[in-house]
Short mmCIF file of C-alpha atoms and ligand atoms in Angstrom, two decimals:
data_model
loop_
_atom_site.label_atom_id
_atom_site.label_comp_id
_atom_site.label_asym_id
_atom_site.label_seq_id
_atom_site.Cartn_x
_atom_site.Cartn_y
_atom_site.Cartn_z
CA MET A 1 -74.65 -7.26 -5.71
CA PHE A 2 -72.03 -5.14 -4.76
CA PRO A 3 -68.75 -5.44 -7.11
CA ALA A 4 -66.39 -5.75 -3.97
CA TYR A 5 -68.45 -8.62 -2.69
CA GLY A 6 -68.31 -10.53 -6.01
CA ARG A 7 -64.65 -9.96 -6.45
CA ALA A 8 -64.06 -11.07 -2.53
CA MET A 9 -65.82 -14.46 -3.26
CA ARG A 10 -63.63 -15.07 -6.20
CA ASP A 11 -60.40 -13.82 -5.40
CA ASP A 12 -58.24 -12.10 -2.77
CA PRO A 13 -60.81 -9.30 -1.43
CA LEU A 14 -59.33 -6.01 -1.28
CA LEU A 15 -62.02 -4.20 0.72
CA PRO A 16 -62.93 -4.48 4.35
CA SER A 17 -66.71 -4.64 3.24
CA SER A 18 -66.00 -7.94 1.64
CA PRO A 19 -66.98 -10.76 3.67
CA GLY A 20 -64.03 -12.60 2.82
CA PHE A 21 -61.68 -9.90 3.75
CA TRP A 22 -61.84 -11.09 7.58
CA ARG A 23 -60.61 -14.38 8.12
CA SER A 24 -60.04 -15.29 11.60
CA PRO A 25 -61.87 -18.75 12.14
CA LEU A 26 -62.42 -17.51 15.74
CA ARG A 27 -65.11 -15.15 14.72
CA GLY A 28 -68.30 -16.17 15.37
CA THR A 29 -71.33 -15.29 17.68
CA ARG A 30 -70.34 -17.48 20.29
CA PHE A 31 -66.90 -15.82 20.93
CA THR A 32 -68.65 -12.41 20.72
CA SER A 33 -71.31 -13.69 22.91
CA VAL A 34 -68.83 -14.41 25.84
CA LEU A 35 -67.21 -11.36 25.47
CA GLY A 36 -70.94 -9.53 25.30
CA LEU A 37 -71.92 -11.17 28.57
CA VAL A 38 -68.77 -9.82 30.43
CA LEU A 39 -69.48 -6.25 29.07
CA LEU A 40 -73.23 -6.49 30.19
CA VAL A 41 -72.33 -6.91 33.68
CA GLY A 42 -69.07 -4.74 33.69
CA ILE A 43 -70.38 -1.76 31.92
CA THR A 44 -73.70 -1.46 34.13
CA VAL A 45 -71.76 -1.43 36.99
CA LEU A 46 -69.67 1.29 35.32
CA PHE A 47 -72.53 3.30 34.48
CA VAL A 48 -73.92 2.94 38.06
CA THR A 49 -70.79 3.80 39.75
CA GLY A 50 -70.13 6.73 37.46
CA LEU A 51 -73.57 8.41 37.93
CA VAL A 52 -73.00 7.78 41.75
CA SER A 53 -69.61 9.57 41.54
CA TYR A 54 -71.42 12.51 39.99
CA ALA A 55 -74.12 12.22 42.98
CA ALA A 56 -71.24 12.33 45.42
CA TYR A 57 -70.37 15.88 44.70
CA ASN A 58 -73.45 17.08 45.96
CA PRO A 59 -74.19 19.12 42.57
CA GLY A 60 -77.49 20.51 43.47
CA LEU A 61 -76.09 22.22 46.52
CA SER A 62 -74.07 24.91 44.68
CA PRO A 63 -73.07 25.62 41.25
CA VAL A 64 -69.41 25.36 42.56
CA ASN A 65 -69.80 21.63 43.00
CA ASP A 66 -71.65 21.14 39.79
CA LYS A 67 -69.53 20.48 36.55
CA THR A 68 -72.39 19.69 34.52
CA PRO A 69 -75.15 22.38 35.13
CA ASP A 70 -77.20 21.87 31.93
CA LYS A 71 -77.85 18.32 32.98
CA GLY A 72 -81.76 19.05 32.91
CA ILE A 73 -83.51 15.83 33.55
CA LEU A 74 -80.57 13.69 33.54
CA GLY A 75 -80.04 14.86 37.04
CA PHE A 76 -83.19 12.93 38.14
CA TYR A 77 -81.63 10.56 40.43
CA LEU A 78 -79.57 12.92 42.38
CA PHE A 79 -79.32 12.28 46.28
CA ASP A 80 -78.09 13.88 49.25
CA TRP A 81 -74.91 12.22 49.57
CA PRO A 82 -74.44 10.58 52.63
CA THR A 83 -71.25 10.35 55.09
CA GLY A 84 -71.30 6.69 56.00
CA PRO A 85 -69.73 4.49 55.38
CA HIS A 86 -66.86 6.71 55.53
CA TRP A 87 -65.24 4.53 52.83
CA LEU A 88 -68.17 4.76 50.35
CA TYR A 89 -66.70 7.10 47.75
CA ARG A 90 -63.44 5.31 48.07
CA LEU A 91 -65.10 1.95 47.22
CA ASN A 92 -67.24 3.33 44.38
CA GLN A 93 -64.45 5.22 42.70
CA GLY A 94 -62.07 2.52 43.02
CA VAL A 95 -64.30 0.18 41.40
CA HIS A 96 -65.33 2.59 38.55
CA VAL A 97 -61.90 3.26 37.64
CA THR A 98 -60.14 0.08 38.10
CA LEU A 99 -62.97 -1.89 36.59
CA GLY A 100 -63.17 0.45 33.50
CA ILE A 101 -59.23 -0.01 32.91
CA THR A 102 -59.92 -3.82 33.63
CA LEU A 103 -62.49 -4.07 30.71
CA ILE A 104 -60.44 -2.30 28.24
CA PRO A 105 -59.25 -5.67 26.48
CA VAL A 106 -62.44 -7.09 26.71
CA LEU A 107 -63.99 -4.13 24.82
CA LEU A 108 -61.04 -4.32 22.18
CA ALA A 109 -61.63 -7.92 21.85
CA LYS A 110 -65.51 -7.27 21.32
CA LEU A 111 -64.89 -4.85 18.69
CA TRP A 112 -62.23 -6.95 16.96
CA SER A 113 -64.94 -9.71 17.08
CA VAL A 114 -67.61 -7.87 15.25
CA ILE A 115 -65.50 -5.67 13.23
CA PRO A 116 -66.58 -7.15 9.70
CA ARG A 117 -70.25 -5.95 10.74
CA LEU A 118 -68.93 -2.39 10.90
CA PHE A 119 -67.97 -2.34 7.49
CA ALA A 120 -70.81 -4.31 6.27
CA LEU A 121 -72.49 -2.93 2.89
CA PRO A 122 -74.78 -1.47 2.06
CA PRO A 123 -74.92 0.82 5.08
CA ALA A 124 -78.84 0.65 5.11
CA ARG A 125 -81.36 -1.53 3.56
CA SER A 126 -84.27 0.09 5.11
CA LEU A 127 -85.68 2.72 7.53
CA ALA A 128 -85.33 0.33 10.32
CA HIS A 129 -81.90 -1.11 9.29
CA ALA A 130 -80.62 2.33 9.12
CA LEU A 131 -81.88 3.18 12.65
CA GLU A 132 -80.02 0.06 13.76
CA ARG A 133 -76.78 1.07 12.06
CA VAL A 134 -77.03 4.59 13.84
CA SER A 135 -77.63 3.03 17.21
CA LEU A 136 -74.32 0.84 16.45
CA LEU A 137 -72.56 3.94 15.63
CA LEU A 138 -73.50 5.40 18.92
CA LEU A 139 -72.64 2.15 20.80
CA VAL A 140 -69.18 1.88 19.31
CA GLY A 141 -68.47 5.34 19.32
CA GLY A 142 -70.15 5.91 22.71
CA ALA A 143 -68.03 2.93 24.11
CA LEU A 144 -64.84 4.35 22.48
CA PHE A 145 -65.50 7.90 23.65
CA GLU A 146 -66.10 7.00 27.10
CA PHE A 147 -63.01 4.74 27.66
CA VAL A 148 -60.72 7.43 25.99
CA THR A 149 -62.02 10.27 27.99
CA GLY A 150 -61.87 8.34 31.32
CA VAL A 151 -58.36 6.89 30.63
CA LEU A 152 -57.12 10.27 29.44
CA ASN A 153 -58.46 11.90 32.62
CA VAL A 154 -56.64 9.54 34.93
CA GLN A 155 -53.35 9.33 32.83
CA LEU A 156 -52.96 12.92 31.79
CA ASP A 157 -54.88 15.01 34.17
CA TYR A 158 -56.93 15.67 30.81
CA VAL A 159 -56.16 17.25 27.84
CA PHE A 160 -59.61 17.35 25.93
CA PRO A 161 -61.25 20.67 25.06
CA GLY A 162 -63.87 21.56 27.57
CA SER A 163 -64.30 19.87 30.80
CA PHE A 164 -64.08 16.24 31.38
CA TYR A 165 -66.83 15.88 33.49
CA PRO A 166 -69.91 17.03 31.07
CA LEU A 167 -67.98 15.25 27.93
CA HIS A 168 -68.02 11.91 30.20
CA PHE A 169 -71.42 12.34 31.82
CA TYR A 170 -73.36 13.13 28.49
CA GLY A 171 -71.23 10.73 26.67
CA ALA A 172 -72.27 8.03 29.23
CA TRP A 173 -75.86 8.58 28.73
CA VAL A 174 -75.86 8.40 24.83
CA PHE A 175 -73.34 5.41 25.21
CA PHE A 176 -75.61 3.71 27.80
CA ALA A 177 -78.83 4.39 25.97
CA ALA A 178 -77.30 2.47 23.00
CA PHE A 179 -75.98 -0.12 25.06
CA VAL A 180 -79.43 -0.86 26.85
CA ALA A 181 -81.01 -1.29 23.35
CA HIS A 182 -78.00 -3.57 21.85
CA ALA A 183 -78.16 -5.45 25.36
CA LEU A 184 -81.85 -6.29 25.08
CA LEU A 185 -81.59 -7.29 21.47
CA LYS A 186 -78.40 -9.66 21.78
CA THR A 187 -78.57 -10.78 25.38
CA PRO A 188 -81.08 -13.72 24.52
CA ILE A 189 -78.74 -14.81 21.57
CA ALA A 190 -75.69 -14.53 23.55
CA LEU A 191 -77.25 -16.75 26.43
CA ARG A 192 -78.06 -19.20 23.85
CA ASN A 193 -74.88 -19.45 22.40
CA LEU A 194 -73.44 -19.83 25.92
CA ARG A 195 -75.43 -22.87 26.27
CA ARG A 196 -74.19 -24.28 23.15
CA LEU A 197 -70.43 -23.55 24.54
CA ARG A 198 -71.43 -25.24 27.70
CA GLN A 199 -72.75 -28.09 25.70
CA GLU A 200 -69.58 -28.37 23.52
CA ASP A 201 -67.70 -28.60 26.79
CA GLU A 202 -69.51 -31.26 27.91
CA GLY A 203 -68.41 -33.54 25.08
CA GLN A 204 -71.33 -33.28 22.56
CA GLY A 205 -69.11 -30.62 20.57
CA GLU A 206 -66.67 -30.68 17.85
CA ASP A 207 -63.26 -29.13 17.67
CA GLU A 208 -63.08 -25.70 19.19
CA GLY A 209 -63.63 -22.56 17.23
CA GLN A 210 -62.69 -23.57 13.92
CA GLY A 211 -65.53 -22.25 12.06
CA GLU A 212 -68.06 -24.76 13.32
CA ASP A 213 -70.33 -21.98 14.54
CA GLU A 214 -72.29 -21.99 11.12
CA GLU A 215 -74.83 -24.84 11.85
CA LYS A 216 -75.85 -26.35 15.04
CA GLY A 217 -79.57 -27.74 14.53
CA GLU A 218 -82.42 -26.72 12.50
CA ASP A 219 -83.33 -23.84 14.87
CA GLU A 220 -80.01 -22.06 14.48
CA GLU A 221 -79.76 -18.94 11.86
CA LYS A 222 -76.75 -18.39 9.80
CA ASP A 223 -73.99 -17.00 12.07
CA ILE A 224 -73.51 -13.49 10.35
CA LEU A 225 -70.18 -13.06 12.11
CA VAL A 226 -68.45 -16.38 10.73
CA THR A 227 -66.00 -15.71 7.70
CA PRO A 228 -66.73 -17.67 4.56
CA ARG A 229 -62.90 -17.70 4.03
CA PRO A 230 -61.66 -19.02 7.11
CA ALA A 231 -57.71 -18.93 7.50
CA GLU A 232 -55.71 -21.69 9.18
CA PRO A 233 -56.12 -21.03 13.23
CA THR A 234 -53.27 -19.72 14.89
CA VAL A 235 -54.91 -20.11 18.53
CA SER A 236 -58.09 -21.77 19.70
CA ARG A 237 -61.24 -19.75 20.54
CA ARG A 238 -60.78 -20.73 24.15
CA GLY A 239 -56.94 -19.67 24.00
CA ALA A 240 -58.02 -16.24 22.62
CA LEU A 241 -60.44 -15.70 25.59
CA TRP A 242 -57.46 -16.83 27.81
CA PHE A 243 -55.38 -14.08 26.37
CA VAL A 244 -58.04 -11.44 26.94
CA GLY A 245 -58.71 -12.51 30.23
CA GLY A 246 -55.04 -12.46 30.98
CA GLY A 247 -54.77 -8.85 29.54
CA SER A 248 -57.28 -7.75 31.87
CA LEU A 249 -55.87 -9.39 34.71
CA LEU A 250 -52.42 -7.71 33.98
CA LEU A 251 -54.27 -4.43 33.84
CA PHE A 252 -56.03 -5.08 37.18
CA ALA A 253 -52.80 -6.01 38.98
CA THR A 254 -50.95 -3.14 37.68
CA THR A 255 -53.74 -0.58 38.56
CA ALA A 256 -55.94 -1.88 41.56
CA GLY A 257 -52.84 -1.01 43.94
CA GLN A 258 -53.55 2.57 43.79
CA ASN A 259 -56.27 2.05 46.28
CA SER A 260 -54.06 0.79 48.95
CA ASP A 261 -50.80 2.57 50.86
CA ALA A 262 -49.55 -0.97 51.34
CA LEU A 263 -49.98 -2.01 47.51
CA ARG A 264 -49.67 1.45 45.84
CA ARG A 265 -46.00 0.25 44.54
CA THR A 266 -47.60 -2.23 42.39
CA ALA A 267 -50.06 0.00 40.59
CA LEU A 268 -47.30 0.63 37.77
CA LEU A 269 -49.85 1.95 35.15
CA ALA A 270 -51.74 4.26 37.60
CA PRO A 271 -50.01 7.83 37.74
CA HIS A 272 -50.81 7.82 41.32
CA GLY A 273 -49.27 4.57 41.72
CA GLY A 274 -45.62 3.62 41.47
CA GLY A 275 -44.63 7.17 42.47
CA ASP A 276 -42.99 7.56 45.74
CA PRO A 277 -45.22 9.89 48.18
CA GLY A 278 -42.41 9.96 50.79
CA SER A 279 -42.31 8.52 54.39
CA GLY A 280 -43.39 9.72 57.56
CA PRO A 281 -46.87 10.79 58.76
CA ASN A 282 -47.32 12.97 55.83
CA GLY A 283 -46.23 10.23 53.41
CA PHE A 284 -49.41 9.29 51.78
CA GLN A 285 -50.82 10.33 48.39
CA ILE A 286 -51.52 13.77 47.09
CA ASN A 287 -52.86 14.78 43.80
CA LYS A 288 -51.48 18.25 43.58
CA THR A 289 -48.59 19.96 45.55
CA ALA A 290 -48.87 23.14 47.17
CA ALA A 291 -46.36 24.58 44.48
CA TYR A 292 -48.58 23.31 41.60
CA ALA A 293 -51.48 24.71 43.16
CA GLY A 294 -49.75 28.18 43.34
CA ILE A 295 -49.79 28.39 46.98
CA ASP A 296 -47.52 31.22 48.26
CA ALA A 297 -45.84 30.11 51.39
CA ALA A 298 -45.47 33.84 52.65
CA GLU A 299 -49.65 33.47 53.11
CA THR A 300 -49.29 30.48 54.97
CA GLY A 301 -47.33 31.32 58.06
CA GLU A 302 -48.30 31.66 61.51
CA ASP A 303 -48.39 35.59 61.38
CA ALA A 304 -49.83 35.96 57.99
CA TRP A 305 -52.60 33.17 58.05
CA ARG A 306 -56.08 33.63 59.65
CA LEU A 307 -58.92 31.41 58.97
CA VAL A 308 -62.07 33.78 58.17
CA VAL A 309 -65.38 32.22 59.48
CA THR A 310 -68.74 33.80 58.56
CA GLY A 311 -72.14 32.89 59.78
CA ARG A 312 -75.31 34.25 61.74
CA THR A 313 -73.61 36.13 64.19
CA GLY A 314 -71.06 37.73 61.82
CA THR A 315 -67.28 37.11 60.93
CA VAL A 316 -64.64 35.66 63.14
CA ARG A 317 -61.00 35.64 62.26
CA LEU A 318 -58.74 32.98 64.11
CA SER A 319 -55.12 32.48 63.80
CA ARG A 320 -54.03 28.90 63.90
CA ALA A 321 -53.04 28.87 67.31
CA ARG A 322 -56.34 30.51 68.63
CA LEU A 323 -58.18 27.95 66.65
CA ALA A 324 -56.54 25.06 68.31
CA ALA A 325 -56.64 26.63 71.89
CA GLU A 326 -60.39 27.68 71.63
CA LEU A 327 -61.97 24.86 70.03
CA PRO A 328 -61.58 21.38 71.33
CA LEU A 329 -59.60 19.17 68.91
CA TYR A 330 -60.81 15.71 67.93
CA SER A 331 -59.43 12.84 65.68
CA ALA A 332 -61.05 10.83 62.94
CA ALA A 333 -59.72 8.09 60.84
CA LEU A 334 -60.70 8.80 57.12
CA PRO A 335 -59.51 8.19 53.74
CA ILE A 336 -58.49 10.49 50.92
CA ALA A 337 -60.43 9.16 47.59
CA CYS A 338 -59.99 10.82 44.33
CA VAL A 339 -62.43 10.71 41.12
CA GLU A 340 -59.42 9.84 39.44
CA GLY A 341 -59.46 6.44 41.15
CA TRP A 342 -56.82 6.46 43.71
CA SER A 343 -57.23 6.58 47.39
CA THR A 344 -55.35 6.47 50.56
CA SER A 345 -55.89 4.24 53.64
CA ASP A 346 -57.49 5.53 56.58
CA GLN A 347 -55.32 8.39 57.96
CA TRP A 348 -55.45 9.77 61.38
CA TRP A 349 -56.53 13.46 61.25
CA ARG A 350 -56.83 15.79 64.17
CA GLY A 351 -58.56 19.19 64.08
CA VAL A 352 -61.70 21.21 64.96
CA ARG A 353 -64.97 19.97 64.19
CA LEU A 354 -66.77 21.72 61.56
CA ARG A 355 -70.28 21.73 63.66
CA ASP A 356 -68.04 23.49 66.42
CA LEU A 357 -67.01 26.20 64.09
CA ALA A 358 -70.83 26.44 62.93
CA ALA A 359 -71.67 27.12 66.46
CA LEU A 360 -69.08 29.57 66.89
CA VAL A 361 -70.87 31.89 64.37
CA GLY A 362 -74.43 31.34 65.71
CA TYR A 363 -75.55 27.59 64.73
CA ASP A 364 -75.79 25.97 68.02
CA GLY A 365 -78.30 23.33 67.17
CA ASP A 366 -78.41 21.80 63.50
CA PRO A 367 -75.56 23.23 61.37
CA PRO A 368 -76.26 24.56 58.21
CA ASP A 369 -74.44 24.03 54.77
CA LEU A 370 -70.87 25.27 54.35
CA PHE A 371 -69.09 27.01 51.71
CA VAL A 372 -65.36 26.59 51.79
CA GLU A 373 -62.72 28.75 50.08
CA SER A 374 -59.02 27.83 49.46
CA LEU A 375 -56.30 30.00 49.16
CA GLN A 376 -55.65 28.31 45.95
CA PRO A 377 -55.66 31.12 43.29
CA ARG A 378 -56.77 28.70 40.41
CA GLY A 379 -58.16 25.37 39.88
CA ALA A 380 -61.78 23.95 39.29
CA PHE A 381 -62.27 22.97 42.95
CA ARG A 382 -60.60 25.83 45.08
CA LYS A 383 -64.11 26.58 46.08
CA ALA A 384 -66.52 23.72 47.45
CA ALA A 385 -69.97 23.46 49.23
CA LEU A 386 -70.65 20.96 51.96
CA ARG A 387 -74.29 19.89 52.76
CA ALA A 388 -75.43 20.27 56.26
CA ASN A 389 -75.29 16.48 56.87
CA GLN A 390 -71.59 16.36 56.23
CA VAL A 391 -71.14 19.47 58.35
CA ALA A 392 -72.78 17.73 61.28
CA ASP A 393 -71.09 14.61 61.39
CA PRO A 394 -68.73 14.53 64.30
CA ARG A 395 -66.05 13.14 62.07
CA SER A 396 -65.89 15.99 59.72
CA LEU A 397 -63.00 17.93 60.60
CA LEU A 398 -61.09 21.22 59.50
CA ALA A 399 -57.87 19.28 60.21
CA LEU A 400 -54.64 20.75 61.53
CA TYR A 401 -52.86 17.48 61.82
CA VAL A 402 -52.32 14.25 60.42
CA ASN A 403 -51.10 11.05 61.96
CA GLY A 404 -49.72 13.04 64.76
CA GLU A 405 -48.04 15.70 62.99
CA GLU A 406 -48.60 18.83 61.58
CA LEU A 407 -49.97 18.90 58.03
CA SER A 408 -47.53 19.21 55.26
CA PRO A 409 -47.76 22.17 52.73
CA ASP A 410 -48.67 19.63 50.11
CA HIS A 411 -51.33 18.11 52.55
CA GLY A 412 -53.12 21.43 52.97
CA TYR A 413 -51.11 23.34 55.63
CA PRO A 414 -52.27 25.46 57.64
CA ALA A 415 -56.07 23.88 57.66
CA ARG A 416 -57.86 21.60 55.57
CA ILE A 417 -61.30 20.04 55.29
CA ILE A 418 -61.69 16.13 55.76
CA VAL A 419 -65.21 14.84 55.52
CA PRO A 420 -65.99 10.99 55.54
CA ALA A 421 -67.09 9.56 52.24
CA ALA A 422 -66.69 12.69 50.38
CA PRO A 423 -64.88 13.03 46.96
CA GLY A 424 -61.38 14.44 47.33
CA VAL A 425 -61.81 17.54 45.92
CA LEU A 426 -64.39 18.35 48.42
CA ASN A 427 -61.71 18.05 50.97
CA THR A 428 -60.45 21.43 50.40
CA LYS A 429 -56.73 22.03 51.34
CA TRP A 430 -55.23 25.50 52.27
CA VAL A 431 -58.70 26.80 53.74
CA ALA A 432 -58.84 30.59 54.02
CA ARG A 433 -62.62 31.36 54.47
CA MET A 434 -65.70 29.24 55.65
CA THR A 435 -69.17 30.57 55.25
CA PHE A 436 -71.90 28.96 56.85
CA GLY A 437 -75.49 29.36 55.99
CA ASP A 438 -78.17 27.51 53.91
CA LEU A 439 -77.23 27.31 50.35
C1 LIG B 501 -69.40 -1.97 24.74
C2 LIG B 501 -70.48 -2.60 24.62
C3 LIG B 501 -70.58 -3.43 23.38
C4 LIG B 501 -70.20 -2.82 22.00
C5 LIG B 501 -69.30 -1.86 21.57
C6 LIG B 501 -70.86 -3.95 21.20
C7 LIG B 501 -70.66 -3.76 19.81
C8 LIG B 501 -71.19 -4.91 18.87
C9 LIG B 501 -71.44 -4.59 17.42
C10 LIG B 501 -70.77 -3.31 16.45
C11 LIG B 501 -71.98 -5.79 16.80
C12 LIG B 501 -72.36 -6.24 15.41
C13 LIG B 501 -73.73 -5.90 15.33
C14 LIG B 501 -74.34 -6.17 13.75
O1 LIG B 501 -73.85 -5.91 12.93
O2 LIG B 501 -75.46 -6.56 13.98
C15 LIG B 501 -72.33 -6.62 17.93
C16 LIG B 501 -72.72 -7.84 17.66
C17 LIG B 501 -73.03 -8.73 19.26
N1 LIG B 501 -73.20 -8.22 20.29
FE1 LIG B 501 -72.30 -6.60 21.16
N2 LIG B 501 -71.65 -4.81 21.98
C18 LIG B 501 -71.42 -4.57 23.25
C19 LIG B 501 -71.94 -5.09 24.12
C20 LIG B 501 -72.71 -6.23 23.85
C21 LIG B 501 -73.23 -7.05 25.10
C22 LIG B 501 -73.57 -6.46 26.44
C23 LIG B 501 -73.86 -8.12 24.56
C24 LIG B 501 -74.73 -9.19 25.24
C25 LIG B 501 -74.98 -9.55 26.51
C26 LIG B 501 -73.68 -8.36 23.27
C27 LIG B 501 -73.95 -9.18 22.47
C28 LIG B 501 -73.60 -9.18 21.11
C29 LIG B 501 -73.94 -10.47 20.25
C30 LIG B 501 -74.42 -11.83 20.57
C31 LIG B 501 -73.56 -9.91 18.88
C32 LIG B 501 -73.57 -10.76 17.45
C33 LIG B 501 -74.42 -10.42 16.40
C34 LIG B 501 -75.79 -11.44 16.29
O3 LIG B 501 -75.92 -12.82 16.19
O4 LIG B 501 -76.82 -10.73 15.87
N3 LIG B 501 -72.95 -7.19 22.75
N4 LIG B 501 -71.93 -6.19 19.16
#
């Protein structure tokens, strides 16, 4: 027996590896099971929406869209991103980010509930046990890594070394592999415990959460999470679960509003929430201002700016006035939806169709892919590629106006791309050059 263990059972334990060191009577497989089942659903949704978000960038189309070029077989599932429904990316990314933030209290409570096991000694009793411990390390480390990188990206525009995209993408695979293994092992246990909790609720039970988890019938094994030295309870197990749920609800209520123009002010915890995007036709959310993106106003003036469109028949240079005069203008009601989880309601964009611009340079029938370059001198997405299906959609525009007014500099004046269901970064602002052709 380990010295620390012997001391723990006799006297005040000193080390976290001593079973009696952790004294909350709330800990037990039942408490852990409820949280585990919530995470089972929530993290599966997070994983799927995360992978879908990567597909939405059309990374297979061009290296400029792909921030994780070495993904290899991890990209097996990629598909051509559709243009409908037009709110598809808005929904996907709103769910991904809002759910991720809402699950933080549940994850923390789950880790709190199993913390004695993280310190358990000896670290490995056999090869099988060692493998299990390594998988737990990947599970806990992976969970923390994914949540921390996700929150930092949303809150701080990212501070990690290296790109957020590959770190979060590879991290998700490692974490989810460990998560699946853990869920396969624990879900039956968790469901069994949930049934027992229900039975308790129906009056067959005992006092709530007071270390009763240890024995409930002959078939029940010893609960490894129950403390051998329970302290006086300060809250019931049910109360603790309400506390976790309340924390999640609070985070939800102060985050979800960043997906609606009307509720944006309620999104106090979201960087693209509470702040005032101004009023009037251009008074809706942006990610980066023209000044931040390094746009020189001298380059966007009527005399200076020319749109350079290249295709099968050569290159055309168009001033803004010629663009509006020579091509029909159309309107489309589309949102802006950012990978960081904020989105706007549908805005009324007006401009020329991308497929009409394709026709202008020799693609009369089915338009090809499109490569767009911005005036932006820096930034990861100053170039972007759009797939032929996106170019062909009649709602895909090179917008000149929004909500009945000229685009403001911050919304991409003189002209910006707007494509239904595309991630915000593919809706290039301050467009300078468009090259049509198969990529
Ligand atoms: C972010 C996700 C999760 C993390 C970080 C996590 C972490 C852990 C850890 C470290 C343990 C202690 C394991 C041991 O020492 O044997 C544990 C136990 C447990 N987990 Fe999870 N878990 C997660 C998700 C889940 C899910 C999805 C379920 C089930 C649906 C689940 C159900 C359980 C149960 C029932 C136990 C109690 C141990 C037992 O009786 O064998 N967990 N969890």
